Coordinates of C-alpha atoms in Angstrom, one line a residue:
X30 CA -75.0 162.8 -12.2
X31 CA -75.5 160.9 -15.5
X32 CA -77.3 163.8 -17.0
X33 CA -74.4 166.2 -16.3
X34 CA -71.8 163.7 -17.6
X35 CA -73.3 163.1 -21.0
X36 CA -73.9 166.8 -21.5
X37 CA -70.3 167.7 -20.7
X38 CA -69.2 165.0 -23.2
X39 CA -71.0 166.9 -25.9
X40 CA -73.7 164.3 -26.6
X41 CA -77.1 165.4 -27.7
X42 CA -78.9 162.6 -25.9
X43 CA -78.2 160.1 -23.2
X44 CA -76.5 156.9 -24.3
X45 CA -78.6 153.8 -24.2
X46 CA -78.4 151.3 -21.3
X47 CA -77.1 148.7 -23.7
X48 CA -74.1 150.9 -24.7
X49 CA -73.3 151.6 -21.1
X50 CA -73.6 148.0 -20.0
X51 CA -76.6 148.6 -17.7
X52 CA -79.7 146.6 -17.9
X53 CA -83.2 148.0 -17.0
X54 CA -84.7 146.6 -13.8
X55 CA -87.2 143.8 -14.3
X56 CA -90.9 144.8 -14.0
X57 CA -92.5 144.0 -10.6
X58 CA -94.6 140.9 -10.4
X59 CA -97.1 140.0 -7.8
X60 CA -96.3 136.3 -8.2
X61 CA -92.6 136.6 -8.7
X62 CA -89.7 137.1 -6.4
X63 CA -90.8 140.6 -5.3
X64 CA -93.6 139.0 -3.2
X65 CA -91.3 137.0 -0.9
X66 CA -88.5 139.6 -0.9
X67 CA -90.6 142.2 0.9
X68 CA -91.8 142.0 4.5
X69 CA -95.4 142.5 3.5
X70 CA -95.2 139.9 0.8
X71 CA -93.8 137.3 3.2
X72 CA -96.6 138.1 5.7
X73 CA -99.1 137.4 2.9
X74 CA -97.4 134.2 2.0
X75 CA -97.4 133.0 5.7
X76 CA -101.1 133.8 6.0
X77 CA -101.9 131.9 2.9
X78 CA -99.9 128.9 4.1
X79 CA -101.6 129.1 7.5
X80 CA -105.1 129.2 5.9
X81 CA -104.3 126.2 3.7
X82 CA -102.8 124.2 6.6
X83 CA -105.9 124.9 8.8
X84 CA -108.2 123.9 6.0
X85 CA -106.3 120.6 5.6
X86 CA -106.5 119.9 9.3
X87 CA -110.2 120.6 9.4
X88 CA -110.7 118.4 6.4
X89 CA -108.8 115.5 7.9
X90 CA -110.7 115.7 11.2
X91 CA -114.0 116.0 9.4
X92 CA -113.3 112.8 7.4
X93 CA -112.3 111.0 10.6
X94 CA -115.5 112.2 12.3
X95 CA -117.6 111.1 9.4
X96 CA -116.0 107.7 9.2
X97 CA -116.7 107.1 12.9
X98 CA -120.3 108.3 12.7
X99 CA -120.9 105.9 9.7
X100 CA -119.3 103.0 11.7
X101 CA -121.5 103.7 14.7
X102 CA -124.6 104.3 12.6
X103 CA -125.1 107.8 14.0
X104 CA -126.2 111.0 12.3
X105 CA -125.4 114.6 13.4
X106 CA -128.4 116.4 14.7
X107 CA -130.3 117.5 17.8
X108 CA -133.2 115.1 17.6
X109 CA -131.9 113.1 20.5
X110 CA -132.8 116.0 22.8
X111 CA -136.5 115.1 22.4
X112 CA -136.0 111.6 23.9
X113 CA -137.4 110.9 27.3
X114 CA -134.8 111.4 30.1
X115 CA -136.0 108.7 32.5
X116 CA -133.8 110.2 35.3
X117 CA -134.9 111.8 38.5
X118 CA -133.2 115.0 39.7
X119 CA -133.2 115.6 43.4
X120 CA -132.9 119.4 43.2
X121 CA -134.3 121.7 40.6
X122 CA -135.5 125.3 40.7
X123 CA -137.8 124.7 37.7
X124 CA -140.4 121.9 37.4
X125 CA -139.0 118.6 36.3
X126 CA -140.2 115.0 36.0
X127 CA -138.4 111.8 34.8
X128 CA -140.6 111.6 31.8
X129 CA -139.4 115.0 30.5
X130 CA -137.0 115.2 27.6
X131 CA -133.2 115.2 27.7
X132 CA -133.3 118.8 26.4
X133 CA -135.4 119.9 29.4
X134 CA -133.0 118.0 31.8
X135 CA -130.1 119.9 30.3
X136 CA -132.0 123.2 30.9
X137 CA -132.6 122.1 34.5
X138 CA -128.9 121.5 35.0
X139 CA -128.1 124.9 33.4
X140 CA -130.5 126.6 35.8
X141 CA -128.8 124.9 38.8
X142 CA -125.4 126.0 37.5
X143 CA -126.5 129.6 37.2
X144 CA -128.0 129.6 40.6
X145 CA -124.8 128.3 42.2
X146 CA -122.7 130.8 40.1
X147 CA -124.7 133.9 40.9
X148 CA -124.9 133.2 44.6
X149 CA -121.2 132.3 44.8
X150 CA -120.3 135.5 43.0
X151 CA -122.3 137.6 45.4
X152 CA -121.0 135.8 48.5
X153 CA -117.4 135.8 47.3
X154 CA -117.6 139.6 46.6
X155 CA -118.9 140.3 50.1
X156 CA -116.2 137.9 51.7
X157 CA -113.5 139.4 49.5
X158 CA -114.3 143.0 50.3
X159 CA -114.6 142.4 54.1
X160 CA -111.5 140.2 54.3
X161 CA -109.5 142.5 52.0
X162 CA -110.2 145.5 54.2
X163 CA -109.3 143.5 57.3
X164 CA -106.0 142.6 55.6
X165 CA -104.9 146.2 55.7
X166 CA -106.1 146.8 59.3
X167 CA -103.6 147.7 62.0
X168 CA -105.1 145.1 64.3
X169 CA -102.5 142.2 64.3
X170 CA -105.2 139.6 65.3
X171 CA -107.3 140.5 62.3
X172 CA -104.3 140.4 59.9
X173 CA -103.3 137.0 61.3
X174 CA -106.7 135.4 61.0
X175 CA -107.5 136.8 57.6
X176 CA -104.0 136.0 56.3
X177 CA -104.3 132.4 57.5
X178 CA -107.7 132.1 55.7
X179 CA -106.4 133.6 52.4
X180 CA -103.3 131.4 52.3
X181 CA -105.2 128.3 53.2
X182 CA -108.0 128.8 50.6
X183 CA -105.7 129.9 47.8
X184 CA -103.1 127.2 48.2
X185 CA -105.4 124.1 48.4
X186 CA -107.2 122.6 45.4
X187 CA -110.8 123.7 45.0
X188 CA -112.0 120.2 44.5
X189 CA -110.5 119.2 47.9
X190 CA -112.4 122.1 49.5
X191 CA -115.7 121.0 47.9
X192 CA -115.2 117.4 49.2
X193 CA -114.3 118.8 52.6
X194 CA -117.5 120.8 53.0
X195 CA -119.6 118.0 51.6
X196 CA -118.1 115.4 54.0
X197 CA -118.6 117.9 56.9
X198 CA -122.3 118.4 56.0
X199 CA -122.9 114.6 55.9
X200 CA -121.5 114.4 59.5
X201 CA -124.1 116.8 60.8
X202 CA -126.9 115.5 63.2
X203 CA -130.0 113.8 61.8
X204 CA -133.3 115.5 61.4
X205 CA -134.5 114.9 65.0
X206 CA -131.4 116.6 66.4
X207 CA -130.9 119.2 63.7
X208 CA -129.2 122.5 64.6
X209 CA -131.8 125.2 64.6
X210 CA -131.9 129.0 64.7
X211 CA -135.2 130.0 66.4
X212 CA -137.0 127.0 65.0
X213 CA -136.9 128.8 61.7
X214 CA -133.7 127.7 60.0
X215 CA -132.4 124.2 60.4
X216 CA -129.1 122.5 59.5
X217 CA -128.8 118.8 59.3
X218 CA -127.8 115.9 57.1
X219 CA -130.7 116.8 54.9
X220 CA -129.0 120.1 54.2
X221 CA -130.2 123.7 55.0
X222 CA -133.9 124.3 55.6
X223 CA -135.0 128.0 55.3
X224 CA -138.4 129.7 55.1
X225 CA -139.8 129.9 51.6
X226 CA -142.1 132.5 49.9
X227 CA -145.3 130.9 48.5
X228 CA -147.7 132.6 46.2
X229 CA -151.1 133.0 47.8
X230 CA -153.1 133.7 44.6
X231 CA -153.6 137.4 45.3
X232 CA -153.3 138.8 41.8
X233 CA -154.3 142.3 42.8
X234 CA -151.6 142.5 45.4
X235 CA -149.1 141.3 42.8
X236 CA -150.2 144.1 40.4
X237 CA -149.8 146.7 43.2
X238 CA -146.3 145.4 44.0
X239 CA -145.3 145.5 40.4
X240 CA -146.6 149.1 40.0
X241 CA -144.8 150.2 43.1
X242 CA -141.5 148.7 41.9
X243 CA -141.8 150.3 38.4
X244 CA -142.7 153.7 39.9
X245 CA -139.7 153.5 42.3
X246 CA -137.4 152.5 39.4
X247 CA -138.6 155.5 37.3
X248 CA -138.7 158.1 40.0
X249 CA -135.5 157.1 41.9
X250 CA -133.1 158.7 39.4
X251 CA -134.4 162.3 39.6
X252 CA -135.0 162.0 43.4
X253 CA -131.5 160.6 44.0
X254 CA -130.0 163.3 41.7
X255 CA -131.7 166.0 43.7
X256 CA -130.4 164.6 47.0
X257 CA -126.9 163.4 46.2
X258 CA -126.2 165.4 43.1
X259 CA -125.5 162.4 40.9
X260 CA -127.4 159.7 39.0
X261 CA -127.7 156.3 40.7
X262 CA -126.3 153.3 39.0
X263 CA -128.7 151.0 37.1
X264 CA -127.9 148.1 39.4
X265 CA -128.8 150.2 42.5
X266 CA -132.2 151.1 40.9
X267 CA -132.9 147.5 40.0
X268 CA -132.0 146.2 43.5
X269 CA -134.1 148.8 45.3
X270 CA -137.0 148.1 42.9
X271 CA -136.8 144.4 43.6
X272 CA -136.7 144.9 47.3
X273 CA -139.8 147.2 47.0
X274 CA -141.6 144.6 44.9
X275 CA -141.0 141.8 47.5
X276 CA -141.8 144.0 50.5
X277 CA -145.1 145.3 49.0
X278 CA -146.1 141.8 47.8
X279 CA -145.6 140.4 51.3
X280 CA -147.4 143.3 52.9
X281 CA -150.4 142.9 50.5
X282 CA -150.6 139.2 51.2
X283 CA -149.5 138.2 47.7
X284 CA -146.8 135.9 49.2
X285 CA -146.8 134.1 52.4
X286 CA -143.8 133.0 54.4
X287 CA -143.7 129.2 54.9
X288 CA -141.2 128.2 57.6
X289 CA -139.9 124.6 57.7
X290 CA -141.4 122.3 60.3
X291 CA -139.2 119.5 61.8
X292 CA -140.6 116.0 61.7
X293 CA -139.3 112.7 62.8
X294 CA -137.3 111.8 59.6
X295 CA -137.8 114.9 57.4
X296 CA -138.9 118.5 57.2
X297 CA -142.2 119.8 55.8
X298 CA -142.7 123.3 54.4
X299 CA -140.0 125.8 53.7
X300 CA -137.2 125.4 51.2
X301 CA -134.6 122.8 51.3
X302 CA -131.0 123.4 50.1
X303 CA -129.4 120.0 49.7
X304 CA -125.9 119.2 51.1
X305 CA -124.5 119.1 47.6
X306 CA -125.7 122.6 46.8
X307 CA -124.6 124.1 50.2
X308 CA -121.2 122.4 49.9
X309 CA -120.6 123.6 46.4
X310 CA -121.8 127.2 47.1
X311 CA -119.8 127.5 50.3
X312 CA -116.6 126.1 48.7
X313 CA -116.9 128.3 45.6
X314 CA -117.6 131.4 47.7
X315 CA -114.7 130.9 50.1
X316 CA -112.3 130.0 47.3
X317 CA -113.1 132.9 45.1
X318 CA -113.4 135.2 48.1
X319 CA -109.8 134.6 49.1
X320 CA -108.6 135.7 45.7
X321 CA -110.8 138.7 45.7
X322 CA -109.6 139.6 49.2
X323 CA -106.0 139.8 47.9
X324 CA -107.2 141.9 45.0
X325 CA -108.9 144.3 47.3
X326 CA -105.9 144.4 49.6
X327 CA -103.6 145.1 46.7
X328 CA -105.9 147.8 45.3
X329 CA -106.1 149.6 48.6
X330 CA -102.4 149.5 49.2
X331 CA -101.9 150.7 45.6
X332 CA -103.5 154.1 46.5
X333 CA -100.7 156.5 47.4
X334 CA -100.2 157.1 51.1
X335 CA -100.4 160.8 50.5
X336 CA -104.0 160.5 49.5
X337 CA -105.0 159.0 52.9
X338 CA -102.9 161.6 54.7
X339 CA -104.6 164.4 52.8
X340 CA -108.0 162.9 53.6
X341 CA -107.1 162.7 57.3
X342 CA -106.0 166.3 57.3
X343 CA -109.4 167.3 56.0
X344 CA -111.0 165.7 59.1
X345 CA -112.4 162.6 57.4
X346 CA -112.9 159.5 59.5
X347 CA -111.4 156.2 58.5
X348 CA -114.8 155.0 57.0
X349 CA -115.2 158.2 55.1
X350 CA -111.6 158.0 53.9
X351 CA -112.2 154.5 52.7
X352 CA -115.5 155.2 51.0
X353 CA -114.7 158.6 49.4
X354 CA -111.0 158.5 48.7
X355 CA -109.5 155.0 48.7
X356 CA -112.2 152.8 47.2
X357 CA -113.0 154.9 44.1
X358 CA -109.3 154.8 43.1
X359 CA -108.7 151.2 44.1
X360 CA -111.7 150.0 42.1
X361 CA -109.9 150.9 38.9
X362 CA -107.3 148.2 39.7
X363 CA -109.6 145.7 41.3
X364 CA -112.5 145.4 38.9
X365 CA -110.6 143.9 35.9
X366 CA -109.1 141.1 38.0
X367 CA -112.4 140.4 39.8
X368 CA -113.9 139.8 36.4
X369 CA -111.5 136.8 36.0
X370 CA -112.6 135.4 39.3
X371 CA -116.3 135.6 38.3
X372 CA -115.6 133.8 35.1
X373 CA -113.6 131.1 37.1
X374 CA -116.6 130.6 39.4
X375 CA -118.8 129.9 36.4
X376 CA -116.4 127.5 34.9
X377 CA -115.4 125.7 38.1
X378 CA -119.0 125.0 38.9
X379 CA -118.5 121.9 36.7
X380 CA -116.6 120.4 39.7
X381 CA -120.1 119.7 41.2
X382 CA -120.1 116.4 39.4
X383 CA -117.6 115.1 42.1
X384 CA -120.4 115.3 44.7
X385 CA -123.3 114.4 42.5
X386 CA -124.9 117.8 42.2
X387 CA -127.1 117.9 39.0
X388 CA -125.5 120.8 37.3
X389 CA -125.1 121.6 33.6
X390 CA -121.9 119.5 33.2
X391 CA -123.6 116.5 34.9
X392 CA -126.7 116.8 32.7
X393 CA -124.8 116.9 29.5
X394 CA -122.4 114.1 30.5
X395 CA -125.4 111.9 31.3
X396 CA -127.0 112.8 28.0
X397 CA -123.9 111.9 26.1
X398 CA -123.7 108.5 27.8
X399 CA -127.3 107.7 27.1
X400 CA -127.5 108.9 23.5
X401 CA -124.0 108.5 22.2
X402 CA -124.1 112.0 20.5
X403 CA -120.8 113.1 22.0
X404 CA -120.0 115.7 19.3
X405 CA -123.3 117.6 19.7
X406 CA -123.1 117.2 23.5
X407 CA -119.7 118.7 23.7
X408 CA -120.7 121.5 21.3
X409 CA -123.7 122.4 23.6
X410 CA -121.4 122.2 26.6
X411 CA -118.9 124.6 25.1
X412 CA -121.6 127.0 24.1
X413 CA -123.4 126.7 27.5
X414 CA -120.3 127.7 29.4
X415 CA -119.1 130.3 26.8
X416 CA -122.4 132.3 26.9
X417 CA -122.5 133.2 30.6
X418 CA -118.8 133.8 30.8
X419 CA -118.9 136.2 27.9
X420 CA -121.9 137.9 29.3
X421 CA -120.2 138.3 32.7
X422 CA -117.1 139.7 31.0
X423 CA -119.1 142.1 28.9
X424 CA -121.0 143.5 31.9
X425 CA -117.9 143.9 34.0
X426 CA -116.0 145.5 31.2
X427 CA -118.8 148.1 30.8
X428 CA -118.8 148.7 34.5
X429 CA -115.0 149.2 34.4
X430 CA -115.3 151.6 31.5
X431 CA -117.8 153.7 33.4
X432 CA -115.4 153.8 36.4
X433 CA -112.6 155.0 34.1
X434 CA -114.8 157.6 32.5
X435 CA -116.0 158.8 36.0
X436 CA -112.4 159.0 37.2
X437 CA -111.4 161.1 34.2
X438 CA -114.0 163.8 35.0

């Protein structure tokens, strides 16, 4: 427009901006007003401000922590883990003695926590699947009983449930009048006594069992593929290989089965599961199982009714319909939420301190009280709970990703 105007006026060149009264725009500056006038510039300023504020907060807390350490004559470090624990632990799956170090005591507590968490996750999965399927049953009695269990378990505090089962176990008969199942399994105030596998010293049988398990693990994939037309899951191969190892080892005499023998005041032989362990495991399993049952029910009911009607028209039985049509589709909605329940089981195992079970939280709390190194103890505690929860989430996310990929084929 300006070009046409000054040409029509007969001018040879455009008039200067000074003559027209227009000033040239100021050059852009990274540090000037242009930075905060744009959306991107304001975002950069807010990030810089947040980083500076975070640095100041960390600096203040560091100075406070340093001042407290100097006042208490403490130094940051992990040398306190080498001190003698001097505490006896009633239940441990790895060897432990009171003259062991505090670090070893923490490791014993971590092993106890993992044992409770793994068993509770397995039991809660079984309970959740069975109860969830019963919740969609047409039998009114099953729906009433399972609905009562789910509502009761989900709407009462988990700590209360742990205390309830612990109190109930303490009210059981004494050893002389213990409840027994074929004089092989006993339940009393001492806890649950079950047969135990003991190593008989047969190294050759152990090698044969290991070779059989490895051979089955390697040959199962092509054999399974030739029969069923698909590759078995890695977990399936590991479980079958483990079962083969135990069965061959027992048959070869590598392990002997040692049943518990009831005495006057205690049991000899076998394996003893303390009341604290049984109460914690049962409460964790029933609590998480109730939530998983609702997830299973919701996943099954989320499958369109037309899918079940189409399966019925093909002559599939209810079990075949559930296994081949409903469950593969329902798993896509169930697995992500079940992951959250597994993580909750790992974290809520810290409630074991209420009944005196020597878990990871108990071991670190005792270590902090004895040594005074609360900062290092809390840091170890955070890392100790973060590692298994992240591992569980990673494994379940991979499993869910494979389900999604299989569903898209």
